[in-house]
Short mmCIF file of N, CA, C and O in Angstrom, two decimals:
data_model
loop_
_atom_site.label_atom_id
_atom_site.label_comp_id
_atom_site.label_asym_id
_atom_site.label_seq_id
_atom_site.Cartn_x
_atom_site.Cartn_y
_atom_site.Cartn_z
N MET A 228 107.32 43.33 62.85
CA MET A 228 107.38 43.27 64.29
C MET A 228 108.08 44.49 64.87
O MET A 228 107.67 45.00 65.91
N LYS A 229 109.17 44.95 64.21
CA LYS A 229 109.88 46.13 64.68
C LYS A 229 108.97 47.36 64.65
O LYS A 229 109.04 48.19 65.54
N LYS A 230 108.13 47.45 63.63
CA LYS A 230 107.22 48.60 63.53
C LYS A 230 106.22 48.59 64.68
O LYS A 230 105.88 49.64 65.22
N ILE A 231 105.75 47.42 65.05
CA ILE A 231 104.77 47.33 66.15
C ILE A 231 105.44 47.74 67.46
O ILE A 231 104.87 48.51 68.24
N ILE A 232 106.64 47.25 67.72
CA ILE A 232 107.37 47.62 68.95
C ILE A 232 107.65 49.12 68.95
O ILE A 232 107.48 49.80 69.97
N TYR A 233 108.09 49.66 67.83
CA TYR A 233 108.35 51.09 67.73
C TYR A 233 107.08 51.89 68.00
O TYR A 233 107.10 52.88 68.74
N PHE A 234 105.97 51.47 67.42
CA PHE A 234 104.69 52.14 67.61
C PHE A 234 104.26 52.10 69.09
O PHE A 234 103.82 53.10 69.64
N VAL A 235 104.42 50.96 69.73
CA VAL A 235 104.06 50.81 71.14
C VAL A 235 104.93 51.72 72.01
O VAL A 235 104.44 52.41 72.91
N LEU A 236 106.23 51.74 71.76
CA LEU A 236 107.12 52.60 72.53
C LEU A 236 106.80 54.08 72.34
O LEU A 236 106.80 54.86 73.30
N CYS A 237 106.54 54.49 71.12
CA CYS A 237 106.17 55.89 70.85
C CYS A 237 104.87 56.25 71.54
O CYS A 237 104.73 57.32 72.15
N SER A 238 103.90 55.36 71.47
CA SER A 238 102.61 55.61 72.12
C SER A 238 102.78 55.72 73.63
O SER A 238 102.19 56.59 74.28
N PHE A 239 103.58 54.85 74.19
CA PHE A 239 103.83 54.87 75.63
C PHE A 239 104.49 56.18 76.05
O PHE A 239 104.12 56.79 77.05
N THR A 240 105.46 56.65 75.28
CA THR A 240 106.15 57.91 75.57
C THR A 240 105.18 59.08 75.51
O THR A 240 105.20 59.97 76.38
N VAL A 241 104.33 59.12 74.52
CA VAL A 241 103.34 60.19 74.40
C VAL A 241 102.39 60.17 75.59
O VAL A 241 102.06 61.21 76.17
N LEU A 242 101.93 59.00 75.99
CA LEU A 242 101.02 58.88 77.13
C LEU A 242 101.67 59.36 78.43
O LEU A 242 101.03 60.03 79.25
N ILE A 243 102.93 59.04 78.62
CA ILE A 243 103.63 59.50 79.83
C ILE A 243 103.72 61.01 79.83
O ILE A 243 103.46 61.66 80.86
N ASN A 244 104.09 61.63 78.73
CA ASN A 244 104.19 63.08 78.66
C ASN A 244 102.85 63.75 78.92
O ASN A 244 102.78 64.76 79.60
N ILE A 245 101.79 63.20 78.37
CA ILE A 245 100.46 63.79 78.57
C ILE A 245 100.04 63.66 80.03
O ILE A 245 99.52 64.60 80.62
N SER A 246 100.30 62.52 80.64
CA SER A 246 99.85 62.31 82.01
C SER A 246 100.67 63.12 83.01
O SER A 246 100.22 63.38 84.11
N CYS A 247 101.89 63.54 82.69
CA CYS A 247 102.73 64.28 83.62
C CYS A 247 102.57 65.79 83.51
O CYS A 247 103.09 66.52 84.35
N GLU A 248 101.87 66.27 82.52
CA GLU A 248 101.75 67.71 82.32
C GLU A 248 101.08 68.41 83.50
O GLU A 248 101.44 69.51 83.86
N GLY A 249 100.11 67.80 84.12
CA GLY A 249 99.39 68.44 85.21
C GLY A 249 99.93 68.12 86.59
O GLY A 249 99.29 68.42 87.59
N MET A 250 101.12 67.54 86.70
CA MET A 250 101.67 67.13 87.98
C MET A 250 101.89 68.31 88.93
O MET A 250 101.77 68.16 90.13
N ASP A 251 102.24 69.48 88.43
CA ASP A 251 102.47 70.63 89.29
C ASP A 251 101.23 70.98 90.11
O ASP A 251 101.35 71.49 91.22
N GLU A 252 100.07 70.71 89.59
CA GLU A 252 98.83 71.02 90.31
C GLU A 252 98.70 70.22 91.60
O GLU A 252 98.10 70.67 92.55
N TYR A 253 99.29 69.04 91.66
CA TYR A 253 99.17 68.21 92.85
C TYR A 253 99.90 68.80 94.06
O TYR A 253 99.44 68.67 95.18
N TYR A 254 101.04 69.41 93.84
CA TYR A 254 101.80 69.93 94.98
C TYR A 254 101.87 71.46 95.00
O TYR A 254 102.55 72.04 95.83
N LYS A 255 101.14 72.14 94.14
CA LYS A 255 101.16 73.60 94.09
C LYS A 255 100.75 74.22 95.40
O LYS A 255 101.39 75.15 95.89
N ASP A 256 99.68 73.72 96.03
CA ASP A 256 99.23 74.28 97.30
C ASP A 256 100.30 74.12 98.37
O ASP A 256 100.55 75.03 99.14
N TYR A 257 100.93 72.98 98.43
CA TYR A 257 102.00 72.76 99.40
C TYR A 257 103.16 73.72 99.15
O TYR A 257 103.67 74.35 100.07
N ARG A 258 103.56 73.85 97.91
CA ARG A 258 104.68 74.70 97.54
C ARG A 258 104.39 76.16 97.87
O ARG A 258 105.25 76.88 98.38
N ASP A 259 103.17 76.62 97.62
CA ASP A 259 102.83 78.02 97.82
C ASP A 259 102.56 78.35 99.29
O ASP A 259 102.74 79.49 99.70
N GLU A 260 102.12 77.39 100.08
CA GLU A 260 101.75 77.67 101.46
C GLU A 260 102.88 77.44 102.45
O GLU A 260 102.82 77.91 103.57
N HIS A 261 103.90 76.72 102.09
CA HIS A 261 105.00 76.43 102.99
C HIS A 261 106.24 77.19 102.55
O HIS A 261 106.69 77.01 101.41
N PRO A 262 106.80 78.01 103.42
CA PRO A 262 107.96 78.81 103.03
C PRO A 262 109.21 77.96 102.81
O PRO A 262 109.35 76.89 103.39
N THR A 263 110.08 78.48 101.99
CA THR A 263 111.39 77.88 101.76
C THR A 263 112.41 78.77 102.44
O THR A 263 112.39 79.99 102.27
N TYR A 264 113.27 78.18 103.25
CA TYR A 264 114.25 78.96 104.00
C TYR A 264 115.65 78.79 103.42
O TYR A 264 116.02 77.71 102.98
N SER A 265 116.40 79.86 103.49
CA SER A 265 117.81 79.82 103.15
C SER A 265 118.56 79.12 104.29
O SER A 265 118.11 79.18 105.44
N PRO A 266 119.68 78.46 104.03
CA PRO A 266 120.46 77.86 105.12
C PRO A 266 121.00 78.95 106.06
O PRO A 266 121.44 80.00 105.61
N ALA A 267 120.95 78.71 107.36
CA ALA A 267 121.37 79.71 108.35
C ALA A 267 122.87 79.63 108.64
O ALA A 267 123.49 78.58 108.44
N VAL A 268 123.42 80.74 109.12
CA VAL A 268 124.81 80.75 109.55
C VAL A 268 124.94 79.98 110.86
O VAL A 268 123.96 79.72 111.55
N THR A 269 126.17 79.63 111.21
CA THR A 269 126.44 78.92 112.46
C THR A 269 127.60 79.60 113.19
O THR A 269 128.24 80.51 112.65
N GLU A 270 127.87 79.15 114.39
CA GLU A 270 129.00 79.62 115.18
C GLU A 270 129.06 81.14 115.29
O GLU A 270 130.09 81.76 115.05
N VAL A 271 127.95 81.75 115.67
CA VAL A 271 127.88 83.20 115.83
C VAL A 271 128.53 83.58 117.16
O VAL A 271 128.22 83.02 118.20
N ASN A 272 129.45 84.54 117.10
CA ASN A 272 130.14 85.04 118.29
C ASN A 272 130.28 86.54 118.19
O ASN A 272 130.13 87.12 117.10
N ALA A 273 130.60 87.17 119.33
CA ALA A 273 130.82 88.61 119.34
C ALA A 273 131.97 88.94 120.29
O ALA A 273 132.14 88.29 121.32
N THR A 274 132.74 89.93 119.90
CA THR A 274 133.76 90.49 120.78
C THR A 274 133.58 92.00 120.78
O THR A 274 133.08 92.58 119.80
N SER A 275 133.97 92.61 121.88
CA SER A 275 133.86 94.06 121.99
C SER A 275 135.27 94.64 122.11
O SER A 275 135.87 94.60 123.18
N PRO A 276 135.80 95.17 121.00
CA PRO A 276 137.15 95.72 121.05
C PRO A 276 137.26 96.97 121.92
O PRO A 276 138.31 97.25 122.49
N GLU A 277 136.15 97.70 122.04
CA GLU A 277 136.10 98.89 122.90
C GLU A 277 134.64 99.14 123.28
O GLU A 277 133.73 98.62 122.63
N ALA A 278 134.42 99.90 124.31
CA ALA A 278 133.06 100.18 124.77
C ALA A 278 132.25 100.81 123.64
O ALA A 278 132.72 101.72 122.95
N GLY A 279 131.04 100.31 123.42
CA GLY A 279 130.16 100.84 122.39
C GLY A 279 130.38 100.23 121.01
O GLY A 279 129.79 100.67 120.04
N SER A 280 131.22 99.21 120.93
CA SER A 280 131.53 98.58 119.64
C SER A 280 131.46 97.06 119.79
O SER A 280 131.91 96.51 120.79
N LEU A 281 130.90 96.39 118.79
CA LEU A 281 130.81 94.93 118.77
C LEU A 281 131.23 94.42 117.40
O LEU A 281 130.80 94.96 116.38
N THR A 282 132.03 93.38 117.39
CA THR A 282 132.38 92.70 116.15
C THR A 282 131.72 91.33 116.18
O THR A 282 132.04 90.50 117.03
N LEU A 283 130.78 91.12 115.27
CA LEU A 283 130.09 89.84 115.15
C LEU A 283 130.81 88.98 114.11
O LEU A 283 131.24 89.49 113.07
N THR A 284 130.92 87.69 114.40
CA THR A 284 131.51 86.75 113.44
C THR A 284 130.59 85.54 113.33
O THR A 284 129.83 85.23 114.26
N TRP A 285 130.64 84.86 112.18
CA TRP A 285 129.82 83.68 111.94
C TRP A 285 130.47 82.83 110.87
O TRP A 285 131.42 83.25 110.21
N THR A 286 129.93 81.64 110.71
CA THR A 286 130.41 80.70 109.70
C THR A 286 129.27 80.39 108.73
O THR A 286 128.15 80.16 109.17
N PHE A 287 129.59 80.37 107.44
CA PHE A 287 128.59 80.04 106.43
C PHE A 287 128.40 78.52 106.36
O PHE A 287 129.36 77.78 106.52
N PRO A 288 127.18 78.07 106.06
CA PRO A 288 126.99 76.63 105.82
C PRO A 288 127.62 76.25 104.48
O PRO A 288 127.92 77.10 103.66
N GLU A 289 127.81 74.95 104.29
CA GLU A 289 128.40 74.43 103.05
C GLU A 289 127.38 74.48 101.92
O GLU A 289 126.70 73.49 101.65
N THR A 290 127.23 75.62 101.27
CA THR A 290 126.31 75.78 100.15
C THR A 290 126.75 76.96 99.31
O THR A 290 127.43 77.86 99.80
N ASP A 291 126.33 76.97 98.06
CA ASP A 291 126.62 78.12 97.20
C ASP A 291 125.34 78.91 96.91
O ASP A 291 125.33 79.76 96.04
N ARG A 292 124.28 78.64 97.68
CA ARG A 292 123.00 79.33 97.47
C ARG A 292 122.95 80.70 98.13
O ARG A 292 122.13 81.54 97.76
N ILE A 293 123.76 80.96 99.14
CA ILE A 293 123.67 82.21 99.89
C ILE A 293 124.29 83.35 99.10
O ILE A 293 125.36 83.22 98.54
N LYS A 294 123.58 84.49 99.09
CA LYS A 294 124.12 85.66 98.39
C LYS A 294 124.39 86.84 99.32
O LYS A 294 125.07 87.78 98.96
N SER A 295 123.84 86.80 100.56
CA SER A 295 124.00 87.93 101.45
C SER A 295 123.66 87.56 102.89
O SER A 295 122.94 86.60 103.13
N VAL A 296 124.17 88.37 103.82
CA VAL A 296 123.83 88.25 105.24
C VAL A 296 123.19 89.57 105.66
O VAL A 296 123.62 90.65 105.26
N GLU A 297 122.15 89.45 106.48
CA GLU A 297 121.44 90.63 106.98
C GLU A 297 121.44 90.56 108.51
O GLU A 297 121.14 89.51 109.08
N ILE A 298 121.79 91.66 109.16
CA ILE A 298 121.80 91.74 110.62
C ILE A 298 120.75 92.75 111.05
O ILE A 298 120.75 93.89 110.59
N VAL A 299 119.86 92.32 111.93
CA VAL A 299 118.89 93.21 112.56
C VAL A 299 119.29 93.31 114.02
O VAL A 299 119.38 92.29 114.71
N TYR A 300 119.60 94.52 114.48
CA TYR A 300 119.95 94.67 115.89
C TYR A 300 118.95 95.60 116.56
O TYR A 300 118.58 96.63 116.04
N LYS A 301 118.50 95.14 117.74
CA LYS A 301 117.42 95.82 118.45
C LYS A 301 117.92 96.42 119.75
O LYS A 301 118.44 95.71 120.62
N GLU A 302 117.74 97.73 119.84
CA GLU A 302 118.10 98.46 121.06
C GLU A 302 117.01 98.28 122.11
O GLU A 302 117.28 98.20 123.30
N SER A 303 115.77 98.24 121.64
CA SER A 303 114.61 98.02 122.50
C SER A 303 113.54 97.34 121.66
O SER A 303 113.75 97.03 120.50
N SER A 304 112.37 97.14 122.25
CA SER A 304 111.31 96.46 121.50
C SER A 304 110.75 97.33 120.39
O SER A 304 110.09 96.84 119.48
N THR A 305 111.02 98.62 120.42
CA THR A 305 110.47 99.52 119.39
C THR A 305 111.54 100.16 118.50
O THR A 305 111.21 100.81 117.53
N LYS A 306 112.81 99.98 118.83
CA LYS A 306 113.87 100.61 118.04
C LYS A 306 114.85 99.56 117.54
O LYS A 306 115.49 98.87 118.34
N SER A 307 114.95 99.44 116.22
CA SER A 307 115.89 98.48 115.62
C SER A 307 116.47 99.05 114.34
O SER A 307 115.93 99.97 113.75
N GLU A 308 117.59 98.47 113.94
CA GLU A 308 118.28 98.85 112.70
C GLU A 308 118.59 97.57 111.92
O GLU A 308 118.80 96.51 112.51
N THR A 309 118.63 97.69 110.60
CA THR A 309 118.95 96.56 109.73
C THR A 309 120.15 96.92 108.87
O THR A 309 120.20 98.02 108.30
N VAL A 310 121.10 95.99 108.78
CA VAL A 310 122.30 96.19 107.97
C VAL A 310 122.49 94.97 107.09
O VAL A 310 122.47 93.84 107.58
N GLU A 311 122.64 95.18 105.78
CA GLU A 311 122.97 94.09 104.87
C GLU A 311 124.47 94.15 104.64
O GLU A 311 125.00 95.18 104.23
N VAL A 312 125.17 93.04 104.91
CA VAL A 312 126.63 93.05 104.89
C VAL A 312 127.26 92.25 103.76
O VAL A 312 128.47 92.12 103.70
N GLY A 313 126.47 91.73 102.86
CA GLY A 313 127.02 90.97 101.74
C GLY A 313 127.50 89.61 102.18
O GLY A 313 126.91 88.97 103.04
N MET A 314 128.61 89.16 101.63
CA MET A 314 129.13 87.82 101.91
C MET A 314 130.28 87.83 102.91
O MET A 314 131.14 86.96 102.90
N LYS A 315 130.30 88.79 103.81
CA LYS A 315 131.34 88.84 104.84
C LYS A 315 131.05 87.83 105.94
O LYS A 315 129.91 87.45 106.16
N THR A 316 132.08 87.43 106.66
CA THR A 316 131.91 86.55 107.82
C THR A 316 132.18 87.29 109.11
O THR A 316 132.24 86.70 110.18
N GLU A 317 132.31 88.62 109.00
CA GLU A 317 132.57 89.46 110.17
C GLU A 317 132.02 90.84 109.91
O GLU A 317 132.11 91.36 108.79
N TYR A 318 131.44 91.45 110.94
CA TYR A 318 130.94 92.81 110.78
C TYR A 318 131.05 93.53 112.12
O TYR A 318 130.70 92.96 113.16
N THR A 319 131.51 94.78 112.11
CA THR A 319 131.67 95.57 113.32
C THR A 319 130.64 96.68 113.36
O THR A 319 130.49 97.44 112.39
N LEU A 320 129.93 96.76 114.47
CA LEU A 320 128.97 97.83 114.73
C LEU A 320 129.58 98.75 115.77
O LEU A 320 130.12 98.28 116.79
N SER A 321 129.50 100.04 115.54
CA SER A 321 130.05 100.99 116.51
C SER A 321 129.00 102.04 116.83
O SER A 321 127.98 102.14 116.18
N GLY A 322 129.27 102.83 117.86
CA GLY A 322 128.33 103.86 118.29
C GLY A 322 127.14 103.30 119.04
O GLY A 322 126.08 103.93 119.10
N LEU A 323 127.30 102.11 119.60
CA LEU A 323 126.21 101.47 120.34
C LEU A 323 126.18 101.98 121.78
O LEU A 323 127.20 102.37 122.34
N LEU A 324 125.00 101.96 122.37
CA LEU A 324 124.86 102.30 123.78
C LEU A 324 125.42 101.17 124.63
O LEU A 324 125.49 100.02 124.18
N LEU A 325 125.78 101.45 125.86
CA LEU A 325 126.34 100.43 126.74
C LEU A 325 125.22 99.66 127.42
O LEU A 325 124.99 99.74 128.62
N GLN A 326 124.49 98.91 126.62
CA GLN A 326 123.37 98.11 127.09
C GLN A 326 123.29 96.85 126.25
O GLN A 326 123.97 96.72 125.25
N SER A 327 122.43 95.94 126.63
CA SER A 327 122.26 94.69 125.88
C SER A 327 121.47 94.94 124.60
O SER A 327 120.49 95.69 124.59
N TYR A 328 121.91 94.31 123.53
CA TYR A 328 121.24 94.36 122.23
C TYR A 328 120.85 92.95 121.83
O TYR A 328 121.56 91.99 122.12
N THR A 329 119.74 92.83 121.13
CA THR A 329 119.33 91.57 120.53
C THR A 329 119.69 91.61 119.06
O THR A 329 119.33 92.56 118.36
N PHE A 330 120.40 90.59 118.60
CA PHE A 330 120.83 90.50 117.20
C PHE A 330 120.13 89.34 116.53
O PHE A 330 120.07 88.24 117.08
N GLU A 331 119.58 89.59 115.36
CA GLU A 331 118.99 88.55 114.51
C GLU A 331 119.82 88.51 113.24
O GLU A 331 119.90 89.51 112.53
N ILE A 332 120.42 87.37 112.97
CA ILE A 332 121.27 87.24 111.79
C ILE A 332 120.59 86.29 110.81
O ILE A 332 120.27 85.16 111.14
N TYR A 333 120.37 86.80 109.61
CA TYR A 333 119.70 86.05 108.54
C TYR A 333 120.66 85.87 107.38
O TYR A 333 121.53 86.71 107.16
N THR A 334 120.44 84.81 106.61
CA THR A 334 121.06 84.73 105.29
C THR A 334 119.95 84.93 104.27
O THR A 334 118.78 84.65 104.55
N ILE A 335 120.33 85.40 103.11
CA ILE A 335 119.39 85.54 102.00
C ILE A 335 119.99 84.76 100.84
O ILE A 335 121.15 84.95 100.48
N ASP A 336 119.20 83.84 100.30
CA ASP A 336 119.74 83.00 99.24
C ASP A 336 119.51 83.62 97.86
O ASP A 336 118.92 84.69 97.74
N ILE A 337 119.99 82.95 96.84
CA ILE A 337 119.93 83.47 95.47
C ILE A 337 118.50 83.60 94.96
O ILE A 337 118.26 84.25 93.95
N TYR A 338 117.54 82.97 95.66
CA TYR A 338 116.14 83.06 95.26
C TYR A 338 115.38 84.12 96.06
O TYR A 338 114.18 84.27 95.89
N GLY A 339 116.07 84.82 96.98
CA GLY A 339 115.43 85.85 97.79
C GLY A 339 114.83 85.32 99.08
O GLY A 339 114.19 86.07 99.82
N ASN A 340 115.03 84.05 99.41
CA ASN A 340 114.50 83.48 100.65
C ASN A 340 115.39 83.85 101.82
O ASN A 340 116.62 83.82 101.70
N ARG A 341 114.78 84.17 102.96
CA ARG A 341 115.53 84.44 104.19
C ARG A 341 115.61 83.16 105.02
O ARG A 341 114.72 82.33 104.99
N SER A 342 116.66 83.07 105.80
CA SER A 342 116.81 81.94 106.71
C SER A 342 115.99 82.19 107.97
O SER A 342 115.48 83.29 108.20
N ILE A 343 115.89 81.17 108.78
CA ILE A 343 115.36 81.35 110.13
C ILE A 343 116.43 82.16 110.87
O ILE A 343 117.62 81.91 110.72
N PRO A 344 116.04 83.14 111.69
CA PRO A 344 117.07 83.98 112.32
C PRO A 344 117.86 83.24 113.39
O PRO A 344 117.32 82.39 114.10
N ILE A 345 119.12 83.57 113.48
CA ILE A 345 119.95 83.15 114.61
C ILE A 345 119.91 84.34 115.56
O ILE A 345 120.33 85.44 115.20
N ILE A 346 119.35 84.14 116.74
CA ILE A 346 119.12 85.24 117.68
C ILE A 346 120.11 85.14 118.83
O ILE A 346 120.22 84.11 119.49
N LYS A 347 120.82 86.23 119.06
CA LYS A 347 121.82 86.31 120.13
C LYS A 347 121.68 87.65 120.84
O LYS A 347 121.26 88.65 120.25
N ASN A 348 122.05 87.69 122.12
CA ASN A 348 122.08 88.92 122.90
C ASN A 348 123.52 89.22 123.29
O ASN A 348 124.21 88.34 123.83
N TYR A 349 123.97 90.44 123.01
CA TYR A 349 125.32 90.86 123.35
C TYR A 349 125.30 92.28 123.91
O TYR A 349 124.43 93.08 123.56
N THR A 350 126.30 92.56 124.76
CA THR A 350 126.47 93.90 125.33
C THR A 350 127.81 94.44 124.82
O THR A 350 128.83 93.76 124.95
N PRO A 351 127.82 95.66 124.26
CA PRO A 351 129.06 96.19 123.68
C PRO A 351 130.03 96.77 124.73
O PRO A 351 130.43 97.93 124.69
N ILE A 352 130.40 95.93 125.70
CA ILE A 352 131.37 96.30 126.72
C ILE A 352 132.43 95.20 126.74
O ILE A 352 132.09 94.02 126.86
N PRO A 353 133.72 95.55 126.60
CA PRO A 353 134.75 94.52 126.59
C PRO A 353 134.66 93.61 127.82
O PRO A 353 134.51 94.07 128.95
N GLY A 354 134.69 92.30 127.56
CA GLY A 354 134.61 91.32 128.63
C GLY A 354 133.19 90.96 129.04
O GLY A 354 132.98 90.04 129.81
N ARG A 355 132.19 91.68 128.55
CA ARG A 355 130.79 91.40 128.92
C ARG A 355 129.92 91.17 127.68
O ARG A 355 128.74 91.48 127.69
N GLU A 356 130.50 90.64 126.63
CA GLU A 356 129.79 90.48 125.35
C GLU A 356 128.61 89.53 125.44
O GLU A 356 127.60 89.74 124.82
N GLY A 357 128.72 88.46 126.17
CA GLY A 357 127.68 87.43 126.18
C GLY A 357 126.68 87.53 127.28
O GLY A 357 126.64 88.22 128.19
#
């Protein structure tokens, strides 16, 4: 009787392994067509210590997946710069014109995925940051 139960259990285990081998095919299209995003930063703020300079600050989400922060700042619709700042929670940009800039702040996770951008507009003039 023990041999029959053992045989049935072994057969059942083999059948489960065989039937699960092709499971990736069922969700492959979904996985490949839908992007995966890194968690975004929160509480983004800016201060202008002097004219033409902005210090951006943010808070990381509760995760260990993030490996870097990337800031894209746009002077106009055709002129922008990108800065990768690593794992800092603060970054100062200087030499800016005294005009409004659009900032897009992304996180990049350990798998290379970018977050949805946090978009803010700031002016590098003390007291007129927001």
